[in-house]
Amino acid sequence: MDVFLQQCLNAISLGGIYALLALGLAVVFSIVSLINFAHGELMTLAGYAIYAALLFAMPLPVALGAGVIAAALAAMAIERVAFRPMRRADATSLLITSFAVSVILRVLFQNGISARPKPVALPPELSGVVTFGPVHLSVIALASIAITILSLAALSLFLTRTTMGRAMRAAAEDFQVLRLMGIRANRVIAVAFAISGALAGVSAALWIAQRGSVDPLMGFVPVLKAFIAAVIGGLGSLPGAVAGGFALGIAEVLFQAFLPPEALPFRDAFVLSLVVAVLIWRPDGLIPAKTGRRS
Amino acid sequence: MRLWLSLPKSAWFGAVLLAALVAAAAIILRFAFGLNGENIAVLMLLQIAAVLALAIFSGNSGIVSFGHSAFMGLGAYTAAILTMPASVQKSALPALPGWMAGHELPLLAALGVAALVGLLAGFISGVPLSRLSTGSMAIGTLAFLVILHVTLVGARDITRGSQTFFGVPRLTTLGVALAAAVVMVLLARMWRESRTGLALRASRENEVAAAASGVDVTGVRLRGWVLSIAAVTVVGALYGHFLGAFSPKDFYFDLIFTLIAMLIVGGMFSTTGAVAGVVVLTAVIQILRRGESGFSLGSLTVPPIFGLPQLGLGLALLFIIWARPIGLLGLTEVGPATLTRKREAAPAPAALPPAPEQTATKRLEVRDVTVRFGGLAALDQVTFDVLSGQITGLIGPNGAGKTTLVNTICGQQRPTAGSVRLDDRILSDMAPWRVARAGLGRTFQNIRLFDRLTALENVVVAAQQTGADRAAAEGIAMAELTRMGLADRWDQMASGFAYGDRRRLEIARALALAPDFLLLDEPAAGMNPAETDALIATLDALRRERPLGLLIIEHDMRLIMRLSDHMIVMNKGQKIAEGPPAAIQTDPAVVEAYLGSRRKQTS
């Protein structure tokens, strides 16, 4: 019972991280059709910001906040420098641009900071276990799930209750019409990038809490998975990204728990093959994006 | 093979010329830099082959693949296990399954096996990938990069896992690499011109228009992917026999990043561009690699920068996309014109089909078509016929459901109820490309051309979907271009055409399908009166020349009243009137829909 519950928690907390990352990708994709390869580097950057803040002996909540803000600002900066000059470019050019930005940032991290992992010391109470009667559950997994739920709730409130949030949802369906309504496109896009960066920052905090270190490649693997989560969910669909993220996280933990030991090195291959099989069945993803199409 | 020989002579000439240039570059490198030059030359030739293999899919489809490097790894490990000396194999891979061990095949046989493995892997990965939308497909290739990488690392008994795999005979000499590059130049250049290659390029320019021209976009993407993967697997096998020792990391992100950078910098839209990108970036990488360990410029000392070549490639990519997104060479292919500066002669037009001798009348039947979006009925039980040999005009105020009707007839929108039939075939059950092949050509309200193809190629794409080979399709295409008055501009890119000419080119393309019915969606939109008059004359002549049924959706009353034999009027998703133009003009329901009734205005 203990093990099973703990595995469920692990699945949900890992899925939550993928969901937040995939959501960050989807927020940007739904508006500018950019598949942002540099999202992983935003996550890494947030990790370094948390590391630096703790080095200056800031309290943990402040450090985590600093990470989120740093990633949001960096996302806006990248948008301003690399993507805004190419507003009229096609999707492939945008994809390649973000790919190049990602590689450049990674080389900069390796040379400017260190190619080796930097340990991030977390308060010991985080790595403990809470006991509910007969069950023991890890604090980090619970905290991670709580933060994921809070972030999703905050984003959903923003998107449904504020003018800017509504404008963003409208932009996702038909950007041209939004412009005709007199809403400033550049602001909508900048906010989308900021949200995307902030989500990467939150995921970085959760990721570091579980792993305890930050290195130049930190964001690489989780964001790779998040790309795939965004596609299973339905590229550009926000509820889809969340669904895809959780589905991928749960699949990963299930395979980890139930694969025979000799097959464990192939876990990711199994998970991704399963994902591809899902795409045969639903090529537009679990919850396809709504877009305004006219012939 | 016969089909390939029917491809344009100029393309063959260009392919051979490009291969000769590649060979010359390699030989110059070899003799200018000695033994080190040989290594650089072999690497450059292999990268040319790999980038061209990538271009077969990515260049023609416009969809970047991140998976190709992992398939190179698949080829490298497969072939290396087959060619390894048995004695080395025993010590390096003690746990290798028996059926894999001790083959000691010659290189060529191992390449053959690698090609088969590549075909199979390409097919298995291509089936799900080709069904995805353009953006999702690029990401989907990432999934295969990870799947293959994880598998190579995990299969320790066969690959030594993440440890170095060694003992591979270095069989890829300069001669072998040169042969591979030459073969790949010919393959990539000629496949680009093939029926599938051209159709794939059309889908890159405009997916919807390609389907409306009869192209099975999923099918051509699958075929391009399988060929590209098989080719890159073979190149990977050769790369493995060049390295001699490697690990799965050598076929991961850095490799695919390098290949993509070369393809994009040179220009993904032409084989010449792909080759040029490799040559230019090989030079950049060689220079940067020397600087990686730090260097001094006079009094300035630069510390070692780890990953300097990657940084350089990243910056080169950013610069090229910012300054010249189509790459250094853009759409240029070397060919006869490179040497002589003379314009090629146009292909001879085929004879137009003879005037109809009262052939049997065909019918396009729209029966009780209803389309609902949520609670809104965009179309409500619409029924009418379009007869061949007639011009049927469809009008209606904005929001009447005209666009939904067009999409339903062309297979883009499934009706909630009802059907569209052509003779005994039910079009409303078919995908758009099947509707096009079944005999329904169309144009688009906001023109959709294949911008980076020539006018001739635009029309050839459609003509080939009726089964014509390249030579015959060129004949048909020239005939249709001549018919629309565009013959002398056959070799110009469609992107350079003025508005009226774009409309006419789109009609020529639709006619090349030899359709029974042609659907024109607001053909006069944006035209001045003189252009509209010319269009009216052309459409009127077309009706008399061919047994063609025309369905014209139009706001321009002058055009529709002058041309139509029969008219249909829609409002709010319903057909409100039908009949000859004279009767329609005085129909009270039509007048009310367009002007509003007096009673409503006063109330």
CSV table of C-alpha atoms in Angstrom, one decimal, chain B residues 137-482:
chain,number,residue,atom,x,y,z
B,137,MET,CA,6.0,15.8,-37.1
B,138,ALA,CA,9.2,17.8,-36.4
B,139,ILE,CA,8.8,17.1,-32.7
B,140,GLY,CA,7.9,13.5,-33.4
B,141,THR,CA,11.3,13.0,-35.0
B,142,LEU,CA,12.8,14.0,-31.7
B,143,ALA,CA,11.0,11.1,-30.1
B,144,PHE,CA,12.8,8.7,-32.4
B,145,LEU,CA,16.1,10.4,-31.7
B,146,VAL,CA,15.6,9.6,-28.0
B,147,ILE,CA,14.1,6.1,-28.6
B,148,LEU,CA,17.1,5.0,-30.8
B,149,HIS,CA,19.6,6.7,-28.5
B,150,VAL,CA,18.2,5.0,-25.4
B,151,THR,CA,18.1,1.7,-27.3
B,152,LEU,CA,21.7,1.9,-28.4
B,153,VAL,CA,22.9,2.8,-24.9
B,154,GLY,CA,20.7,0.1,-23.3
B,155,ALA,CA,21.6,-2.8,-25.6
B,156,ARG,CA,24.9,-3.3,-23.9
B,157,ASP,CA,25.6,-6.8,-25.2
B,158,ILE,CA,25.5,-5.6,-28.8
B,159,THR,CA,26.8,-2.0,-28.5
B,160,ARG,CA,28.9,-1.9,-25.4
B,161,GLY,CA,26.3,0.6,-24.1
B,162,SER,CA,27.7,4.1,-23.6
B,163,GLN,CA,31.2,2.8,-23.7
B,164,THR,CA,33.3,3.2,-26.8
B,165,PHE,CA,32.6,0.6,-29.5
B,166,PHE,CA,35.9,-0.2,-31.0
B,167,GLY,CA,37.6,-2.5,-33.5
B,168,VAL,CA,35.7,-1.4,-36.6
B,169,PRO,CA,37.8,-1.7,-39.7
B,170,ARG,CA,38.5,1.7,-41.2
B,171,LEU,CA,37.2,0.8,-44.7
B,172,THR,CA,35.8,4.2,-45.6
B,173,THR,CA,38.7,5.5,-47.7
B,174,LEU,CA,38.7,8.7,-49.7
B,175,GLY,CA,37.6,6.7,-52.8
B,176,VAL,CA,34.7,5.1,-50.9
B,177,ALA,CA,33.6,8.4,-49.4
B,178,LEU,CA,33.8,10.1,-52.8
B,179,ALA,CA,31.7,7.3,-54.4
B,180,ALA,CA,29.1,7.7,-51.6
B,181,ALA,CA,28.9,11.5,-52.0
B,182,VAL,CA,28.6,11.2,-55.8
B,183,VAL,CA,25.8,8.6,-55.5
B,184,MET,CA,24.0,10.7,-52.9
B,185,VAL,CA,24.3,13.9,-55.1
B,186,LEU,CA,22.7,12.0,-58.0
B,187,LEU,CA,20.0,10.4,-55.8
B,188,ALA,CA,19.1,13.6,-54.0
B,189,ARG,CA,19.1,15.8,-57.1
B,190,MET,CA,17.1,13.4,-59.3
B,191,TRP,CA,14.6,12.4,-56.5
B,192,ARG,CA,13.8,16.1,-56.0
B,193,GLU,CA,12.6,16.1,-59.6
B,194,SER,CA,10.7,12.8,-59.4
B,195,ARG,CA,7.0,12.7,-59.1
B,196,THR,CA,7.0,12.1,-55.4
B,197,GLY,CA,9.8,14.6,-54.8
B,198,LEU,CA,8.0,17.3,-56.7
B,199,ALA,CA,4.7,16.5,-54.9
B,200,LEU,CA,6.5,16.7,-51.6
B,201,ARG,CA,7.9,20.1,-52.5
B,202,ALA,CA,4.4,21.2,-53.4
B,203,SER,CA,3.2,20.1,-50.0
B,204,ARG,CA,6.0,22.1,-48.4
B,205,GLU,CA,4.8,25.3,-50.2
B,206,ASN,CA,1.2,24.8,-49.5
B,207,GLU,CA,-0.3,21.7,-47.9
B,208,VAL,CA,-3.9,22.5,-48.6
B,209,ALA,CA,-3.3,23.4,-52.3
B,210,ALA,CA,-1.2,20.2,-52.7
B,211,ALA,CA,-4.1,18.1,-51.5
B,212,ALA,CA,-6.5,20.1,-53.8
B,213,SER,CA,-4.2,19.2,-56.7
B,214,GLY,CA,-4.5,15.5,-55.9
B,215,VAL,CA,-1.4,15.0,-53.8
B,216,ASP,CA,-1.6,12.5,-51.0
B,217,VAL,CA,0.4,14.5,-48.6
B,218,THR,CA,0.7,11.8,-46.0
B,219,GLY,CA,1.8,9.3,-48.6
B,220,VAL,CA,4.5,11.4,-50.2
B,221,ARG,CA,5.8,12.4,-46.7
B,222,LEU,CA,6.0,8.7,-45.8
B,223,ARG,CA,7.8,7.8,-49.1
B,224,GLY,CA,10.3,10.7,-48.7
B,225,TRP,CA,10.9,9.8,-45.1
B,226,VAL,CA,11.6,6.1,-45.8
B,227,LEU,CA,14.0,6.9,-48.6
B,228,SER,CA,15.8,9.6,-46.6
B,229,ILE,CA,16.2,7.3,-43.5
B,230,ALA,CA,17.4,4.4,-45.6
B,231,ALA,CA,20.0,6.7,-47.3
B,232,VAL,CA,21.2,8.2,-44.0
B,233,THR,CA,21.5,4.8,-42.4
B,234,VAL,CA,23.9,3.7,-45.2
B,235,VAL,CA,25.8,7.0,-44.7
B,236,GLY,CA,26.0,6.3,-41.0
B,237,ALA,CA,27.4,2.8,-41.8
B,238,LEU,CA,30.2,4.5,-43.8
B,239,TYR,CA,30.7,7.1,-41.0
B,240,GLY,CA,31.2,4.3,-38.5
B,241,HIS,CA,33.8,2.7,-40.8
B,242,PHE,CA,35.6,6.1,-41.0
B,243,LEU,CA,35.6,6.7,-37.2
B,244,GLY,CA,36.7,3.1,-36.3
B,245,ALA,CA,35.6,3.7,-32.7
B,246,PHE,CA,32.5,5.5,-31.5
B,247,SER,CA,29.7,5.6,-28.9
B,248,PRO,CA,26.0,6.4,-29.0
B,249,LYS,CA,26.8,10.0,-28.0
B,250,ASP,CA,28.5,10.5,-31.4
B,251,PHE,CA,25.1,10.1,-33.1
B,252,TYR,CA,23.1,12.3,-30.7
B,253,PHE,CA,22.4,16.0,-30.6
B,254,ASP,CA,25.7,17.5,-31.6
B,255,LEU,CA,25.7,15.5,-34.9
B,256,ILE,CA,22.1,16.4,-35.9
B,257,PHE,CA,22.8,20.0,-34.9
B,258,THR,CA,25.8,20.1,-37.2
B,259,LEU,CA,23.9,18.5,-40.1
B,260,ILE,CA,20.9,20.8,-39.7
B,261,ALA,CA,23.2,23.8,-39.5
B,262,MET,CA,24.9,22.8,-42.7
B,263,LEU,CA,21.6,22.2,-44.5
B,264,ILE,CA,20.1,25.5,-43.4
B,265,VAL,CA,23.1,27.7,-43.9
B,266,GLY,CA,23.7,26.4,-47.5
B,267,GLY,CA,20.0,26.4,-48.3
B,268,MET,CA,17.5,23.6,-47.7
B,269,PHE,CA,15.6,24.2,-50.8
B,270,SER,CA,18.2,23.0,-53.3
B,271,THR,CA,20.8,20.1,-53.4
B,272,THR,CA,23.4,22.6,-54.5
B,273,GLY,CA,22.7,24.7,-51.4
B,274,ALA,CA,23.0,21.6,-49.1
B,275,VAL,CA,26.4,20.8,-50.6
B,276,ALA,CA,27.6,24.4,-50.3
B,277,GLY,CA,26.5,24.5,-46.7
B,278,VAL,CA,28.7,21.5,-45.9
B,279,VAL,CA,31.7,23.0,-47.6
B,280,VAL,CA,31.4,26.4,-46.0
B,281,LEU,CA,30.7,25.0,-42.5
B,282,THR,CA,33.5,22.4,-42.8
B,283,ALA,CA,35.9,25.3,-43.2
B,284,VAL,CA,34.3,27.2,-40.2
B,285,ILE,CA,34.5,24.1,-38.0
B,286,GLN,CA,38.1,23.4,-38.9
B,287,ILE,CA,39.1,27.0,-38.1
B,288,LEU,CA,37.2,27.1,-34.8
B,289,ARG,CA,38.4,23.7,-33.7
B,290,ARG,CA,42.0,25.1,-33.7
B,291,GLY,CA,40.8,27.9,-31.5
B,292,GLU,CA,39.0,25.7,-29.0
B,293,SER,CA,42.0,25.2,-26.9
B,294,GLY,CA,42.7,28.9,-26.6
B,295,PHE,CA,44.9,31.1,-28.8
B,296,SER,CA,46.6,34.5,-28.7
B,297,LEU,CA,46.1,37.4,-31.1
B,298,GLY,CA,49.1,39.6,-30.6
B,299,SER,CA,48.9,40.8,-27.0
B,300,LEU,CA,45.3,39.4,-26.6
B,301,THR,CA,45.1,35.9,-25.1
B,302,VAL,CA,41.8,34.0,-25.6
B,303,PRO,CA,41.2,31.3,-23.0
B,304,PRO,CA,40.1,27.8,-24.1
B,305,ILE,CA,36.4,27.8,-25.0
B,306,PHE,CA,34.8,24.4,-24.7
B,307,GLY,CA,32.3,23.9,-27.5
B,308,LEU,CA,33.6,26.7,-29.7
B,309,PRO,CA,32.6,24.9,-33.0
B,310,GLN,CA,29.0,24.5,-31.7
B,311,LEU,CA,28.9,28.1,-30.7
B,312,GLY,CA,30.1,29.1,-34.2
B,313,LEU,CA,27.5,26.9,-35.8
B,314,GLY,CA,24.8,28.4,-33.6
B,315,LEU,CA,25.8,32.0,-34.5
B,316,ALA,CA,26.1,31.1,-38.2
B,317,LEU,CA,22.6,29.6,-38.1
B,318,LEU,CA,21.2,32.7,-36.4
B,319,PHE,CA,22.9,35.0,-38.8
B,320,ILE,CA,21.8,33.2,-41.9
B,321,ILE,CA,18.1,32.9,-40.7
B,322,TRP,CA,18.1,36.6,-39.9
B,323,ALA,CA,19.9,37.8,-43.1
B,324,ARG,CA,18.9,35.2,-45.7
B,325,PRO,CA,16.4,32.6,-44.4
B,326,ILE,CA,16.5,30.6,-47.6
B,327,GLY,CA,20.2,29.9,-47.1
B,328,LEU,CA,23.3,31.0,-49.0
B,329,LEU,CA,22.2,29.6,-52.3
B,330,GLY,CA,18.5,29.9,-51.9
B,331,LEU,CA,16.6,28.2,-54.7
B,332,THR,CA,19.6,28.0,-57.1
B,333,GLU,CA,20.5,24.6,-58.6
B,334,VAL,CA,23.6,24.3,-60.8
B,335,GLY,CA,22.5,23.3,-64.3
B,336,PRO,CA,23.2,24.1,-67.9
B,337,ALA,CA,22.3,27.7,-67.3
B,338,THR,CA,25.2,28.0,-64.8
B,339,LEU,CA,27.6,27.4,-67.8
B,340,THR,CA,25.9,29.0,-70.8
B,341,ARG,CA,23.7,31.7,-69.3
B,342,LYS,CA,21.2,30.8,-71.9
B,343,ARG,CA,17.5,30.3,-71.1
B,344,GLU,CA,16.3,26.7,-71.6
B,345,ALA,CA,13.8,26.0,-74.4
B,346,ALA,CA,10.2,25.5,-73.1
B,347,PRO,CA,8.8,22.0,-73.3
B,348,ALA,CA,6.4,21.5,-76.2
B,349,PRO,CA,2.7,21.9,-75.2
B,350,ALA,CA,0.5,18.8,-75.7
B,351,ALA,CA,-2.5,19.1,-77.9
B,352,LEU,CA,-5.6,20.3,-76.0
B,353,PRO,CA,-8.4,17.8,-75.7
B,354,PRO,CA,-10.8,18.2,-78.6
B,355,ALA,CA,-14.1,20.2,-78.2
B,356,PRO,CA,-16.9,18.1,-76.7
B,357,GLU,CA,-19.3,16.3,-79.1
B,358,GLN,CA,-22.2,16.3,-76.8
B,359,THR,CA,-20.8,13.8,-74.3
B,360,ALA,CA,-23.1,12.4,-71.7
B,361,THR,CA,-23.9,15.0,-69.0
B,362,LYS,CA,-22.3,14.5,-65.7
B,363,ARG,CA,-23.8,15.6,-62.4
B,364,LEU,CA,-22.3,16.9,-59.2
B,365,GLU,CA,-25.1,16.3,-56.8
B,366,VAL,CA,-25.3,18.1,-53.4
B,367,ARG,CA,-28.0,16.3,-51.4
B,368,ASP,CA,-29.5,17.5,-48.1
B,369,VAL,CA,-26.1,18.7,-46.9
B,370,THR,CA,-26.2,19.9,-43.3
B,371,VAL,CA,-23.1,21.1,-41.4
B,372,ARG,CA,-23.4,22.0,-37.7
B,373,PHE,CA,-20.7,23.7,-35.7
B,374,GLY,CA,-21.9,23.1,-32.1
B,375,GLY,CA,-25.4,24.5,-32.1
B,376,LEU,CA,-25.0,26.6,-35.2
B,377,ALA,CA,-26.2,25.2,-38.5
B,378,ALA,CA,-23.7,26.6,-41.1
B,379,LEU,CA,-25.6,24.6,-43.8
B,380,ASP,CA,-29.1,23.4,-43.4
B,381,GLN,CA,-30.3,20.7,-45.8
B,382,VAL,CA,-28.8,22.2,-49.0
B,383,THR,CA,-29.6,20.4,-52.2
B,384,PHE,CA,-28.8,21.3,-55.8
B,385,ASP,CA,-27.1,19.8,-58.9
B,386,VAL,CA,-24.2,21.2,-61.0
B,387,LEU,CA,-24.3,19.9,-64.6
B,388,SER,CA,-21.3,19.5,-66.9
B,389,GLY,CA,-21.1,21.8,-69.8
B,390,GLN,CA,-22.9,24.5,-67.7
B,391,ILE,CA,-21.8,27.4,-65.5
B,392,THR,CA,-23.5,27.4,-62.2
B,393,GLY,CA,-23.3,30.5,-60.1
B,394,LEU,CA,-23.6,30.5,-56.3
B,395,ILE,CA,-24.2,33.7,-54.5
B,396,GLY,CA,-25.2,34.8,-51.1
B,397,PRO,CA,-24.5,37.6,-48.6
B,398,ASN,CA,-21.6,37.2,-46.1
B,399,GLY,CA,-22.2,34.5,-43.6
B,400,ALA,CA,-24.6,32.6,-46.0
B,401,GLY,CA,-22.5,29.4,-45.7
B,402,LYS,CA,-20.7,29.6,-49.1
B,403,THR,CA,-17.2,28.8,-47.7
B,404,THR,CA,-18.5,25.9,-45.6
B,405,LEU,CA,-20.3,24.6,-48.7
B,406,VAL,CA,-17.1,24.8,-50.8
B,407,ASN,CA,-15.2,23.0,-48.1
B,408,THR,CA,-17.8,20.3,-47.8
B,409,ILE,CA,-17.8,19.7,-51.6
B,410,CYS,CA,-14.0,19.5,-51.7
B,411,GLY,CA,-13.7,17.1,-48.8
B,412,GLN,CA,-12.2,19.5,-46.2
B,413,GLN,CA,-15.3,19.5,-44.1
B,414,ARG,CA,-17.4,16.4,-43.3
B,415,PRO,CA,-21.1,17.1,-43.5
B,416,THR,CA,-23.1,16.3,-40.4
B,417,ALA,CA,-25.8,14.9,-42.6
B,418,GLY,CA,-26.3,14.5,-46.4
B,419,SER,CA,-23.8,13.8,-49.1
B,420,VAL,CA,-22.0,15.1,-52.2
B,421,ARG,CA,-21.8,12.8,-55.2
B,422,LEU,CA,-20.1,12.8,-58.5
B,423,ASP,CA,-21.7,10.2,-60.7
B,424,ASP,CA,-21.9,7.2,-58.4
B,425,ARG,CA,-18.9,8.2,-56.2
B,426,ILE,CA,-19.6,9.8,-52.8
B,427,LEU,CA,-17.2,12.7,-52.5
B,428,SER,CA,-18.2,13.6,-49.0
B,429,ASP,CA,-16.6,10.4,-47.7
B,430,MET,CA,-13.3,11.1,-49.4
B,431,ALA,CA,-10.1,13.0,-48.3
B,432,PRO,CA,-9.5,16.2,-50.3
B,433,TRP,CA,-6.8,14.7,-52.5
B,434,ARG,CA,-9.1,11.8,-53.5
B,435,VAL,CA,-11.8,14.3,-54.4
B,436,ALA,CA,-9.3,16.1,-56.6
B,437,ARG,CA,-8.4,12.9,-58.4
B,438,ALA,CA,-12.1,11.9,-58.7
B,439,GLY,CA,-12.5,14.8,-61.0
B,440,LEU,CA,-13.1,18.0,-59.0
B,441,GLY,CA,-10.6,20.8,-59.5
B,442,ARG,CA,-10.7,24.0,-57.4
B,443,THR,CA,-9.2,27.4,-56.8
B,444,PHE,CA,-9.1,29.3,-53.5
B,445,GLN,CA,-10.6,32.5,-52.3
B,446,ASN,CA,-7.2,33.7,-51.0
B,447,ILE,CA,-4.9,32.3,-53.8
B,448,ARG,CA,-2.8,29.3,-52.8
B,449,LEU,CA,0.1,28.6,-55.1
B,450,PHE,CA,3.3,26.7,-54.7
B,451,ASP,CA,5.3,29.9,-54.4
B,452,ARG,CA,8.8,28.5,-54.6
B,453,LEU,CA,8.1,26.3,-57.6
B,454,THR,CA,8.1,27.5,-61.2
B,455,ALA,CA,4.9,28.1,-63.0
B,456,LEU,CA,5.5,24.9,-65.0
B,457,GLU,CA,6.1,22.9,-61.9
B,458,ASN,CA,3.0,24.3,-60.2
B,459,VAL,CA,0.9,22.8,-63.0
B,460,VAL,CA,3.0,19.7,-63.5
B,461,VAL,CA,2.3,18.6,-59.9
B,462,ALA,CA,-1.4,18.5,-60.7
B,463,ALA,CA,-1.0,16.9,-64.1
B,464,GLN,CA,1.2,14.1,-62.6
B,465,GLN,CA,-1.6,13.1,-60.2
B,466,THR,CA,-3.7,12.0,-63.1
B,467,GLY,CA,-1.0,9.4,-63.9
B,468,ALA,CA,1.0,11.2,-66.6
B,469,ASP,CA,4.8,10.7,-66.5
B,470,ARG,CA,7.0,13.8,-66.3
B,471,ALA,CA,7.3,14.4,-70.1
B,472,ALA,CA,3.6,14.0,-70.7
B,473,ALA,CA,2.8,16.1,-67.6
B,474,GLU,CA,5.0,18.9,-68.9
B,475,GLY,CA,3.2,18.7,-72.2
B,476,ILE,CA,-0.2,19.0,-70.5
B,477,ALA,CA,1.1,21.8,-68.2
B,478,MET,CA,2.5,23.8,-71.1
B,479,ALA,CA,-0.9,23.5,-72.9
B,480,GLU,CA,-2.8,24.8,-69.9
B,481,LEU,CA,-0.3,27.6,-69.3
B,482,THR,CA,-0.7,28.5,-72.9
